[in-house]
Coordinates of C-alpha atoms in Angstrom, one line a residue:
S1 CA 41.6 46.1 -4.3
V2 CA 41.6 43.6 -1.5
Q3 CA 39.2 41.2 0.1
P4 CA 36.3 42.8 2.2
G5 CA 36.7 43.0 5.7
A6 CA 40.4 43.2 5.5
S7 CA 42.3 45.1 7.9
G8 CA 46.1 45.9 9.4
F9 CA 47.4 47.5 6.2
K10 CA 50.9 47.9 6.1
L11 CA 53.5 48.6 3.4
A12 CA 57.4 48.2 3.7
W13 CA 60.3 48.5 1.6
A14 CA 64.2 48.4 2.1
G15 CA 64.7 51.8 1.4
G16 CA 64.1 55.1 3.4
G17 CA 61.2 56.8 4.5
S18 CA 57.8 55.8 5.8
P19 CA 55.5 54.1 3.1
G20 CA 51.9 53.6 4.1
A21 CA 48.6 52.4 3.2
S22 CA 44.9 53.5 4.0
V23 CA 41.5 52.6 3.0
S24 CA 39.9 54.8 0.4
R25 CA 36.6 52.7 -0.3
K26 CA 34.9 49.7 1.3
T27 CA 32.0 47.8 -0.2
V28 CA 30.5 44.5 0.7
T29 CA 32.7 42.7 -2.2
Y30 CA 35.9 44.6 -2.0
T31 CA 38.1 47.0 -0.2
V32 CA 40.2 49.7 -2.0
V33 CA 43.6 50.4 -0.1
E34 CA 45.6 53.6 -1.3
L35 CA 49.4 52.9 -1.3
R36 CA 51.8 55.8 -0.4
L37 CA 55.4 55.4 -1.6
A38 CA 58.2 56.7 0.6
E39 CA 59.6 58.8 -2.1
R40 CA 58.9 59.5 -5.8
L41 CA 59.6 56.6 -8.3
Y42 CA 60.8 57.9 -11.5
G43 CA 60.1 56.2 -15.0
G44 CA 62.4 53.4 -15.9
R45 CA 62.9 52.6 -12.0
S46 CA 61.6 49.8 -10.0
A47 CA 61.4 49.2 -6.3
S48 CA 60.2 46.3 -4.1
F49 CA 57.6 46.8 -1.6
R50 CA 55.8 44.4 0.8
F51 CA 52.3 45.0 1.3
T52 CA 50.6 43.0 4.3
F53 CA 47.1 42.9 5.7
D54 CA 45.0 40.6 8.0
L55 CA 41.9 38.9 7.1
D56 CA 39.9 38.8 10.5
D57 CA 37.3 36.4 11.4
P58 CA 34.3 38.6 12.0
G59 CA 32.3 35.9 13.7
G60 CA 28.7 35.6 13.5
E61 CA 27.1 33.7 10.6
A62 CA 28.4 30.0 10.0
S63 CA 28.6 30.4 6.3
R64 CA 30.7 33.5 6.7
D65 CA 33.6 33.6 4.0
I66 CA 36.6 34.0 6.6
R67 CA 37.1 31.4 9.5
V68 CA 40.2 31.4 11.5
G69 CA 40.7 29.3 14.5
D70 CA 42.6 26.4 15.8
S71 CA 40.8 23.8 14.4
L72 CA 39.8 25.3 11.1
V73 CA 41.1 28.4 8.7
A74 CA 38.9 29.0 5.6
F75 CA 39.2 32.0 3.4
P76 CA 39.2 33.6 -0.2
V77 CA 42.5 34.0 -2.1
W78 CA 42.6 36.9 -4.8
A79 CA 45.8 37.9 -7.0
F80 CA 46.9 41.3 -6.9
A81 CA 47.9 43.1 -10.0
S82 CA 46.5 44.9 -13.1
D83 CA 45.3 43.6 -16.6
S84 CA 47.8 45.9 -17.8
T85 CA 50.6 44.2 -15.6
P86 CA 50.1 40.4 -15.8
G87 CA 52.5 37.7 -14.7
S88 CA 51.8 38.0 -10.8
T89 CA 51.5 34.7 -8.8
V90 CA 50.0 33.5 -5.8
R91 CA 51.4 31.4 -3.0
V92 CA 49.7 30.5 -0.1
E93 CA 51.4 28.7 2.9
F94 CA 49.8 26.6 5.8
P95 CA 51.8 25.5 8.9
A96 CA 52.2 21.7 9.5
G97 CA 49.5 19.5 10.6
Y98 CA 46.6 20.9 8.4
R99 CA 44.5 19.1 5.7
V100 CA 44.0 21.7 2.9
E101 CA 41.3 21.7 0.3
V102 CA 40.5 23.9 -2.6
Q103 CA 36.8 24.3 -2.3
A104 CA 36.6 26.4 -5.1
G105 CA 38.5 28.0 -7.9
K106 CA 41.7 26.8 -9.6
I107 CA 45.1 26.4 -8.2
A108 CA 47.8 23.9 -8.0
E109 CA 47.4 20.8 -5.6
P110 CA 49.1 21.5 -1.9
T111 CA 52.7 20.3 -1.6
T112 CA 54.4 19.6 1.5
A113 CA 57.6 20.6 2.3
P114 CA 60.4 18.4 4.5
D115 CA 59.2 20.5 7.4
G116 CA 55.6 19.8 6.8
T117 CA 54.8 23.3 5.7
I118 CA 52.0 23.2 2.9
A119 CA 52.2 25.1 0.1
L120 CA 49.9 26.1 -2.9
Q121 CA 51.5 28.1 -5.7
T122 CA 50.2 29.4 -8.9
A123 CA 52.1 29.9 -12.2
A124 CA 52.2 33.3 -13.6
L125 CA 48.7 34.6 -14.1
P126 CA 48.0 36.3 -17.4
K127 CA 44.8 38.1 -16.0
P128 CA 45.4 38.2 -12.4
L129 CA 42.3 40.1 -11.6
T130 CA 40.0 36.9 -12.7
F131 CA 41.9 34.6 -10.2
F132 CA 40.0 33.2 -7.3
A133 CA 40.2 30.3 -5.0
Y134 CA 38.5 29.5 -1.8
L135 CA 40.8 27.3 0.4
V136 CA 39.7 25.3 3.8
A137 CA 42.3 23.9 6.1
D138 CA 41.7 22.0 9.1
R139 CA 43.3 19.8 11.6
S140 CA 42.5 17.5 14.3
A141 CA 40.7 19.3 16.9
S142 CA 39.6 18.5 20.6
F143 CA 35.7 18.3 20.8
V144 CA 33.7 19.7 23.5
E145 CA 30.5 17.4 24.1
S146 CA 27.3 18.6 25.7
T147 CA 24.1 16.8 26.1
R148 CA 20.4 18.2 26.4
T149 CA 16.9 16.5 26.1
T150 CA 13.9 17.8 24.1
T151 CA 10.4 16.1 24.2
V152 CA 8.9 14.7 21.0
G153 CA 5.4 14.0 21.6
D154 CA 5.5 12.2 24.7
T155 CA 9.1 10.9 24.0
P156 CA 12.2 12.5 26.0
V157 CA 15.0 12.6 23.2
E158 CA 18.3 13.1 24.3
L159 CA 20.8 15.2 22.1
T160 CA 24.7 14.9 22.1
I161 CA 26.3 17.7 20.6
R162 CA 30.0 17.2 19.8
G163 CA 31.7 20.7 18.6
W164 CA 35.0 21.9 18.4
A165 CA 36.4 23.2 21.4
D166 CA 37.2 26.5 19.8
D167 CA 33.6 26.9 18.1
K168 CA 31.3 27.0 21.0
P169 CA 28.7 29.2 18.9
W170 CA 28.3 26.2 16.6
S171 CA 27.1 24.0 19.6
K172 CA 24.8 26.4 21.0
R173 CA 23.4 27.4 17.7
V174 CA 22.9 23.7 16.4
G175 CA 21.9 22.4 19.7
D176 CA 19.4 25.0 20.4
L177 CA 18.0 24.5 16.7
V178 CA 17.7 20.8 16.7
A179 CA 15.9 20.9 20.1
R180 CA 13.2 22.9 18.9
A181 CA 13.1 21.5 15.6
L182 CA 12.3 17.8 16.3
P183 CA 8.8 18.4 18.3
A184 CA 7.8 20.9 15.5
L185 CA 8.7 18.0 12.7
S186 CA 6.9 15.4 14.7
E187 CA 3.8 17.7 14.6
A188 CA 4.0 18.6 11.0
I189 CA 4.9 15.1 9.8
G190 CA 2.2 13.5 12.2
L191 CA 4.5 10.6 13.6
D192 CA 6.0 10.1 17.0
W193 CA 9.6 10.0 17.4
P194 CA 10.7 7.1 15.2
R195 CA 13.9 6.0 16.9
D196 CA 14.7 3.9 20.0
G197 CA 17.4 6.3 20.8
G198 CA 18.6 10.0 20.5
L199 CA 20.9 11.7 18.3
I200 CA 24.4 12.5 18.0
I201 CA 25.4 15.7 16.2
H202 CA 29.2 16.2 14.9
E203 CA 30.6 19.4 13.7
T204 CA 32.4 18.7 10.7
V205 CA 34.1 20.3 7.6
S206 CA 32.1 19.4 4.3
R207 CA 35.1 17.4 3.1
T208 CA 34.5 14.6 5.7
T209 CA 30.9 14.6 4.7
G210 CA 31.7 14.0 1.0
G211 CA 31.2 17.6 0.0
Y212 CA 27.9 17.8 1.7
A213 CA 26.9 20.3 4.4
G214 CA 25.2 17.6 6.2
L215 CA 25.1 13.9 6.4
F216 CA 22.7 11.4 8.4
D217 CA 23.5 7.9 9.2
P218 CA 20.2 6.4 10.5
G219 CA 22.0 3.1 11.7
L220 CA 24.0 4.9 14.3
G221 CA 21.7 7.8 14.6
E222 CA 24.5 10.3 14.1
V223 CA 24.1 13.7 12.0
E224 CA 27.4 15.3 10.7
V225 CA 26.9 19.1 10.1
A226 CA 29.4 21.1 8.6
Y227 CA 30.8 24.2 10.6
D228 CA 29.4 26.4 7.8
A229 CA 26.2 24.8 7.4
G230 CA 23.3 27.2 7.4
D231 CA 20.4 26.7 9.9
S232 CA 18.1 25.3 6.8
V233 CA 20.6 22.7 6.7
V234 CA 20.3 21.9 10.4
L235 CA 16.5 21.8 10.0
H236 CA 17.0 19.4 6.8
E237 CA 19.1 17.1 8.8
S238 CA 16.8 17.1 11.5
A239 CA 14.0 16.0 9.4
H240 CA 16.2 13.1 8.1
A241 CA 15.3 11.5 11.7
W242 CA 12.0 10.5 10.0
F243 CA 13.1 10.4 6.2
N244 CA 16.3 8.4 5.9
G245 CA 15.2 5.4 4.1
T246 CA 13.3 3.5 6.8
L247 CA 10.0 5.5 6.0
L248 CA 10.5 5.9 2.4
A249 CA 12.9 3.6 0.2
D250 CA 14.1 5.8 -2.6
R251 CA 16.8 8.5 -2.0
W252 CA 14.8 11.2 -4.0
S253 CA 11.9 10.8 -1.9
S254 CA 13.5 11.0 1.4
E255 CA 15.5 14.2 0.4
A256 CA 12.3 15.8 -1.0
F257 CA 10.5 15.8 2.3
A258 CA 13.5 16.2 4.3
S259 CA 13.8 19.5 2.4
Y260 CA 9.8 20.1 2.3
Y261 CA 9.3 19.8 6.1
G262 CA 12.5 21.4 7.2
L263 CA 11.4 24.7 5.1
A264 CA 8.0 24.2 6.5
I265 CA 8.7 24.6 10.1
A266 CA 11.4 27.2 9.2
K267 CA 9.5 30.4 9.8
G268 CA 8.2 29.1 12.8
M269 CA 11.9 28.5 13.8
G270 CA 12.6 32.2 13.2
V271 CA 14.8 30.9 10.1
K272 CA 15.1 32.5 7.1
A273 CA 14.9 30.1 4.0
K274 CA 13.3 29.3 0.9
G275 CA 15.0 26.6 -1.0
D276 CA 16.6 26.5 -4.2
P277 CA 14.4 26.5 -7.3
V278 CA 15.2 24.5 -10.5
T279 CA 16.9 27.2 -12.5
P280 CA 17.5 27.1 -16.3
E281 CA 21.4 26.5 -15.4
L282 CA 20.2 23.6 -13.3
E283 CA 17.7 22.0 -16.0
K284 CA 21.2 21.5 -18.2
A285 CA 21.8 18.7 -15.7
R286 CA 18.3 17.4 -15.5
I287 CA 17.5 13.4 -14.9
P288 CA 14.6 11.4 -14.0
L289 CA 14.7 11.2 -10.3
N290 CA 14.4 7.6 -10.4
A291 CA 17.9 7.7 -12.0
W292 CA 19.5 9.7 -8.9
G293 CA 22.6 7.8 -7.7
A294 CA 23.6 7.1 -4.3
I295 CA 25.7 9.9 -2.4
G296 CA 29.2 10.4 -3.9
T297 CA 28.3 8.7 -7.3
E298 CA 27.1 12.1 -8.9
T299 CA 28.6 15.0 -10.4
T300 CA 28.0 18.4 -8.5
E301 CA 25.6 19.7 -11.4
T302 CA 23.6 16.6 -11.1
E303 CA 23.3 16.8 -7.4
D304 CA 22.4 20.5 -7.3
Y305 CA 19.5 19.8 -9.8
A306 CA 18.2 16.7 -8.0
Y307 CA 18.1 18.6 -4.8
A308 CA 16.3 21.5 -6.1
A309 CA 14.3 19.1 -8.1
T310 CA 13.2 16.9 -5.4
L311 CA 12.1 20.1 -3.3
T312 CA 9.8 21.2 -6.2
V313 CA 8.3 17.9 -6.3
A314 CA 7.6 17.6 -2.7
R315 CA 5.8 20.9 -2.9
D316 CA 3.6 19.8 -5.7
I317 CA 2.9 16.6 -4.0
A318 CA 2.0 18.5 -0.7
E319 CA 0.0 21.0 -2.6
L320 CA -2.2 18.2 -4.1
A321 CA -2.4 15.9 -0.9
G322 CA -2.7 18.7 1.8
P323 CA -1.3 18.2 5.3
D324 CA -3.7 15.6 6.6
G325 CA -3.3 13.7 3.5
L326 CA 0.3 13.3 3.9
R327 CA 0.1 12.5 7.5
A328 CA -2.1 9.7 6.4
V329 CA 0.3 8.7 3.6
W330 CA 3.3 8.9 6.2
A331 CA 1.2 7.0 9.1
N332 CA 0.4 4.0 6.5
A333 CA 4.0 3.8 5.4
A334 CA 5.2 3.8 9.2
A335 CA 2.9 1.0 9.8
G336 CA 3.6 -1.3 6.7
I337 CA 0.1 -0.9 5.5
W338 CA -0.3 -1.4 1.8
A339 CA -2.6 0.5 -0.6
Y340 CA -5.6 -1.3 -2.1
Q341 CA -6.9 -2.0 1.3
P342 CA -10.3 -3.7 1.6
P343 CA -12.8 -1.0 1.7
A344 CA -13.5 -0.4 5.4
D345 CA -17.4 -0.1 5.2
R346 CA -17.7 -3.6 3.9
D347 CA -19.6 -6.0 6.4
A348 CA -18.1 -9.1 7.7
A349 CA -20.2 -11.7 6.0
G350 CA -17.6 -12.8 3.6
S351 CA -13.8 -12.9 4.1
G352 CA -13.2 -9.0 3.6
V353 CA -12.0 -6.7 6.3
G354 CA -14.9 -5.0 8.0
A355 CA -15.1 -2.0 10.1
G356 CA -12.7 -2.2 13.0
A357 CA -10.7 -5.2 11.5
E358 CA -7.0 -5.1 11.0
P359 CA -5.8 -3.5 8.0
E360 CA -3.4 -5.8 5.5
A361 CA -0.1 -5.0 6.5
G362 CA 3.6 -6.1 6.3
A363 CA 5.0 -3.7 3.5
G364 CA 8.3 -2.4 4.0
P365 CA 9.4 1.4 3.0
P366 CA 7.4 2.1 -0.1
D367 CA 9.5 2.9 -3.4
W368 CA 8.5 5.3 -6.3
R369 CA 5.5 2.7 -7.1
G370 CA 4.3 2.3 -3.3
L371 CA 4.5 5.9 -2.7
L372 CA 2.6 6.8 -5.9
D373 CA 0.0 4.1 -4.7
L374 CA -0.3 5.2 -1.3
L375 CA -0.7 9.0 -2.0
E376 CA -3.7 8.0 -4.4
A377 CA -5.2 5.9 -1.7
N378 CA -5.1 8.4 1.0
T379 CA -6.0 11.3 -0.9
A380 CA -8.5 12.5 -3.9
A381 CA -5.6 13.6 -6.2
S382 CA -4.0 11.9 -9.2
Y383 CA -0.2 12.2 -8.9
D384 CA 0.6 10.5 -12.4
D385 CA 1.5 13.5 -14.1
L386 CA 4.0 14.4 -11.5
W387 CA 5.6 11.0 -11.9
R388 CA 5.9 11.4 -15.5
T389 CA 7.4 14.7 -15.5
W390 CA 9.8 14.2 -12.6
I391 CA 10.3 10.7 -11.5
A392 CA 10.0 8.1 -14.1
R393 CA 12.8 7.0 -16.4
D394 CA 11.9 6.0 -19.9
S395 CA 12.1 2.3 -18.8
D396 CA 9.2 3.4 -16.2
V397 CA 6.6 4.8 -18.5
P398 CA 5.2 1.6 -19.9
L399 CA 4.4 0.8 -16.1
L400 CA 2.6 3.9 -15.4
D401 CA 0.4 3.1 -18.6
A402 CA 0.0 -0.2 -17.6
R403 CA -1.2 1.0 -14.2
L404 CA -3.6 3.6 -15.4
A405 CA -5.4 1.0 -17.5
T406 CA -5.4 -1.8 -14.8
R407 CA -6.6 0.6 -12.0
A408 CA -9.3 1.7 -14.2
T409 CA -10.5 -2.1 -14.7
Y410 CA -9.8 -2.6 -11.1
E411 CA -12.2 0.6 -9.9
T412 CA -14.7 -0.9 -12.4
V413 CA -14.6 -4.5 -10.9
L414 CA -14.5 -3.0 -7.2
A415 CA -17.9 -1.0 -8.0
D416 CA -19.2 -4.0 -9.6
A417 CA -18.6 -6.3 -6.8
G418 CA -20.4 -4.1 -4.2
E419 CA -20.4 -5.7 -0.7
W420 CA -18.2 -8.3 -2.0
Q421 CA -14.4 -8.1 -1.7
L422 CA -12.1 -8.6 -4.1
P423 CA -9.8 -11.5 -2.9
R424 CA -6.2 -10.7 -1.7
P425 CA -4.5 -12.1 -4.5
V426 CA -5.5 -9.1 -6.9
R427 CA -4.9 -6.5 -4.3
D428 CA -1.3 -8.0 -4.0
A429 CA -0.9 -8.1 -7.9
M430 CA -1.9 -4.4 -7.7
R431 CA 0.6 -3.5 -5.0
A432 CA 3.3 -5.3 -6.8
W433 CA 2.7 -3.8 -10.0
Q434 CA 1.9 -7.1 -11.6
F435 CA -0.5 -5.6 -13.9
D436 CA -0.7 -8.8 -16.3
Q437 CA -1.5 -11.1 -13.5
A438 CA -3.7 -8.3 -11.9
A439 CA -5.6 -8.0 -15.3
A440 CA -6.1 -11.8 -15.7
L441 CA -7.7 -12.0 -12.0
L442 CA -9.9 -9.0 -12.7
R443 CA -11.2 -10.5 -15.9
N444 CA -11.8 -13.8 -13.9
A445 CA -13.6 -11.7 -11.2
G446 CA -15.6 -9.7 -14.0
T447 CA -16.9 -13.1 -15.1
I448 CA -17.9 -14.3 -11.8
L449 CA -19.8 -11.3 -11.3
D450 CA -21.5 -11.3 -14.3
Q451 CA -22.5 -15.0 -13.6
R452 CA -23.8 -13.7 -10.1
A453 CA -26.0 -11.2 -12.0
A454 CA -27.3 -14.1 -13.7
I455 CA -28.0 -16.3 -10.9
E456 CA -29.4 -13.5 -9.0
A457 CA -31.8 -12.7 -11.8
A458 CA -32.6 -16.5 -11.9
A459 CA -32.9 -16.9 -8.3
A460 CA -35.4 -13.8 -8.0
A461 CA -37.5 -15.2 -11.0
S462 CA -37.7 -18.6 -9.0
G463 CA -38.5 -17.3 -5.8
L464 CA -34.9 -18.4 -4.3
D465 CA -32.9 -16.9 -1.7
M466 CA -29.2 -16.4 -2.9
P467 CA -26.8 -18.5 -0.8
D468 CA -23.4 -16.8 0.7
T469 CA -21.5 -19.8 -1.0
L470 CA -20.6 -17.9 -4.2
R471 CA -19.5 -14.8 -2.1
T472 CA -17.2 -17.0 0.1
A473 CA -15.7 -18.7 -3.0
F474 CA -15.2 -15.2 -4.8
E475 CA -13.6 -13.9 -1.9
A476 CA -11.2 -17.0 -1.6
T477 CA -7.7 -16.8 -2.6
D478 CA -7.4 -19.6 -5.4
G479 CA -7.8 -17.2 -8.3
F480 CA -11.7 -17.7 -8.6
A481 CA -11.5 -21.5 -9.5
S482 CA -13.9 -22.5 -6.6
A483 CA -16.2 -19.6 -7.6
T484 CA -16.3 -20.5 -11.4
L485 CA -17.3 -24.1 -9.9
E486 CA -19.9 -22.7 -7.5
A487 CA -21.4 -20.5 -10.0
R488 CA -21.9 -23.3 -12.2
A489 CA -23.6 -25.5 -9.4
E490 CA -25.9 -22.6 -8.4
L491 CA -27.0 -22.1 -12.0
E492 CA -27.7 -25.8 -12.4
A493 CA -29.3 -25.9 -9.3
I494 CA -31.7 -23.3 -10.1
E495 CA -32.5 -25.1 -13.5
R496 CA -33.6 -28.4 -11.6
Y497 CA -35.5 -26.4 -9.4
D498 CA -37.3 -24.5 -12.2
A499 CA -37.6 -27.7 -14.0
A500 CA -39.3 -29.4 -10.4
A501 CA -41.5 -26.3 -10.4
A502 CA -42.6 -26.5 -14.0
S503 CA -43.4 -30.1 -13.8
R504 CA -45.8 -29.3 -10.6
L505 CA -49.5 -30.6 -11.1
A506 CA -51.6 -27.7 -10.4
D507 CA -55.1 -29.5 -10.9
P508 CA -54.2 -33.1 -10.9
D509 CA -56.7 -35.4 -12.7
M510 CA -58.4 -38.3 -11.2
V511 CA -55.6 -40.7 -12.4
E512 CA -52.7 -38.2 -11.5
A513 CA -54.3 -37.9 -8.0
V514 CA -54.3 -41.4 -7.4
G515 CA -50.7 -41.4 -8.4
L516 CA -49.9 -39.0 -5.9
W517 CA -51.3 -40.7 -3.0
G518 CA -48.6 -41.0 -0.2
T519 CA -46.2 -38.7 -1.8
T520 CA -45.0 -35.1 -1.0
P521 CA -43.6 -33.3 -3.9
E522 CA -44.4 -29.9 -2.3
V523 CA -42.5 -30.8 0.7
D524 CA -39.5 -31.7 -1.5
L525 CA -39.5 -28.4 -3.6
D526 CA -40.0 -26.6 -0.4
L527 CA -36.8 -28.4 1.0
A528 CA -35.0 -27.8 -2.3
R529 CA -35.7 -24.1 -1.9
T530 CA -34.4 -24.1 1.8
L531 CA -31.4 -26.2 0.9
F532 CA -30.4 -23.7 -1.8
A533 CA -30.4 -20.7 0.2
A534 CA -28.3 -22.6 2.8
G535 CA -25.6 -23.4 0.0
D536 CA -26.1 -27.1 0.0
L537 CA -26.8 -27.1 -3.8
G538 CA -26.2 -30.9 -4.3
D539 CA -29.0 -32.0 -1.8
S540 CA -31.1 -28.8 -3.3
A541 CA -30.8 -30.6 -6.8
Q542 CA -31.7 -33.9 -5.4
A543 CA -34.6 -32.8 -3.6
A544 CA -36.0 -30.4 -6.8
D545 CA -35.6 -33.9 -8.8
S546 CA -37.4 -36.0 -6.2
A547 CA -40.3 -33.3 -6.6
A548 CA -40.1 -33.4 -10.5
S549 CA -40.0 -37.3 -10.7
T550 CA -42.8 -37.5 -8.3
W551 CA -45.3 -35.0 -10.3
A552 CA -44.0 -36.5 -13.9
S553 CA -44.7 -40.0 -13.0
A554 CA -48.0 -39.1 -11.2
A555 CA -50.3 -40.4 -14.3
E556 CA -48.1 -43.4 -15.0
V557 CA -48.2 -44.4 -11.2
G558 CA -51.9 -43.7 -11.0
R559 CA -52.6 -45.8 -13.7
G560 CA -50.6 -48.5 -12.2
R561 CA -52.4 -48.1 -9.1
I562 CA -55.8 -48.2 -10.7
V563 CA -55.3 -51.3 -12.7
S564 CA -53.8 -52.6 -9.4
L565 CA -57.0 -51.8 -7.7
I566 CA -59.2 -53.0 -10.2
V567 CA -57.3 -56.4 -10.3
L568 CA -57.3 -56.5 -6.6
A569 CA -61.4 -55.7 -6.8
V570 CA -61.8 -58.6 -9.3
A571 CA -59.7 -60.7 -7.2
L572 CA -61.8 -59.8 -3.9
L573 CA -64.9 -60.3 -6.1
M574 CA -63.8 -63.8 -7.2
A575 CA -62.7 -64.9 -3.8
I576 CA -66.0 -64.1 -2.5
V577 CA -67.6 -65.9 -5.0
L578 CA -65.7 -68.7 -4.6
V579 CA -66.0 -68.4 -0.7
A580 CA -69.7 -68.3 -1.3
F581 CA -70.0 -71.4 -3.8
W582 CA -67.5 -73.2 -1.2
L583 CA -69.6 -72.5 1.6
R584 CA -72.6 -73.7 -0.5
G585 CA -71.3 -76.7 -1.5
R586 CA -70.3 -77.4 2.0
G587 CA -73.9 -77.0 3.4
R588 CA -75.0 -79.6 0.7
G589 CA -72.6 -82.1 1.5
R590 CA -73.6 -82.0 5.3
A591 CA -77.6 -83.1 4.9
G592 CA -77.4 -86.5 3.5
P593 CA -75.7 -88.2 6.1
I594 CA -77.6 -86.8 8.8
V595 CA -81.0 -88.3 7.4
A596 CA -79.5 -91.4 6.5
A597 CA -77.7 -92.0 9.8
G598 CA -80.5 -90.8 12.0
A599 CA -84.0 -92.4 13.1
D600 CA -87.2 -91.3 11.9
P601 CA -88.8 -89.0 13.9
Y602 CA -91.9 -89.9 15.9
A603 CA -95.0 -88.7 14.5
T604 CA -98.7 -89.0 15.2
L605 CA -100.6 -89.2 11.9
A606 CA -103.9 -87.4 11.4
P607 CA -106.6 -90.0 10.9
S608 CA -107.1 -90.7 7.4
W609 CA -110.8 -90.0 6.5
N610 CA -110.5 -92.5 3.6
P611 CA -107.6 -95.2 4.1
T612 CA -107.2 -97.9 1.5
E613 CA -104.7 -100.1 2.7
P614 CA -102.4 -100.3 5.8
V615 CA -99.0 -98.6 5.9
E616 CA -95.9 -100.3 6.8
V617 CA -93.1 -98.8 8.8
S618 CA -90.4 -99.9 6.5
D619 CA -92.0 -98.8 3.2
D620 CA -90.2 -95.8 1.7
R621 CA -93.2 -94.5 0.2
P622 CA -94.4 -91.3 1.2
R623 CA -96.0 -91.4 4.5
G624 CA -99.4 -89.8 5.4
A625 CA -102.7 -89.4 3.9
A626 CA -102.5 -89.2 0.3
P627 CA -104.0 -86.0 -1.0
D628 CA -107.2 -85.7 -2.3

């Protein structure tokens, strides 16, 4: 039997007659040829015949086994004999100028003759029917370059197709497929065209791509697609326009979603493709996908497993996230938006991000950690089990454990905070997976929130309105140092207000009332309340202290004032008495000098009815008639 599709069978020898060859049976895997000798060959005798046939290039599918052209020759090699007649050999020769590669099977390395002829030769084969090799030989070829434009969203994208001159079907097939695939991929992924320019697509052999059917160079915008690459490979490489290390950092995630989206649009492109599952055979080469090395560093078995595993992971992620969830993740990744954003419905009273505010951005392409965070931030699902099953190395598992514990604390503290924003250092520590630091900050945040509850209760009991100053300090970036001081100050201000309120004299007695003359402790207490609500805690405490001092000292001040009043009254009374005495004394002192210095007044005495003697004017005896 010979390879399927063989033709032009000829049998010749040096003897007479006309030997011949004809097909007796054809299948998809082999062709049985009947050889007719020119004459009988009797026992003990031998003869040499030359059997030749052609392996025709049937055209059609790019992945066909036989390719024959000026640029490339590829075909399977068999040995011809039977197990009962071992010892046959195989020799394959190529003209000068070809580069020959054994892509499958085992055969000696090529040797080059002085004239440039390249030969591959086996030793005697003990079991000829088990021999197989697949050879690919190419030589420098001329390329035909064509361009076309497709529109991705609103962006015109120029495609440059560089195919071999003798392989026009490749250029047409690949150009048509990429032109239709890019708009469909953009819609499925939810992102516009991610590049400034277009793409250049080269036809290659897989050897020049490191054994891969396709390679994407994001820096140059060049795609290498092997001549025999199937349509699913073309779709996969087209998806690499988005997933190439610039959107997601890790190789496994870029390959995962390039495969996923390439297959997702395949049906709409009329391409039949399913992707490779993780078979038991592939499981033998299982590795954590975080351990998957760069292109060209892994064995074929590891590469085959990793490609199949990444597709499985991508499908599992997509099932949990849903199309819209994935689009949200890619949008955030493309914009550099971190996970752990301030909740969008928070108001702008503090330093948090409110509705319409700019999100916290600046992130680079997320690695396996950032991708996990973005998935859980933008969807309602948990992906921890997937990461543990497929992604994480043994050294990564403790990080996942710490993440679970710290995220639980984070969610609790976030809920307790209510409208207050956790400060950015907490979110940054969570984003960086610095969980020890994050846990310490969250403990401090919890302490402040406990103090807030105590302050709110105390303020409510005291009839005080909470100021915004504790919230502002809580949302600051100093690790809660200012919030700790603010909480202490607010509690102290409330205590001093309460002390002042407790010292209020609801029904002051006379002495206390006298002590309160001219004071305004109620005004001071009201001022303390107003200042507290405004966050002026120092002045609030001073105003409360002033009111408390006024009430506390009212009795003492009243007694002092009463004593002072009594003293003043006595002093006034004494002053009045002294003035009275002084005035009286002054009146007496003035009568003597007036009489002595003045002349007696003239008077006409009444007639005396019984005068006894005359009265002299100078006599100082009483004048007038003597009484009867």
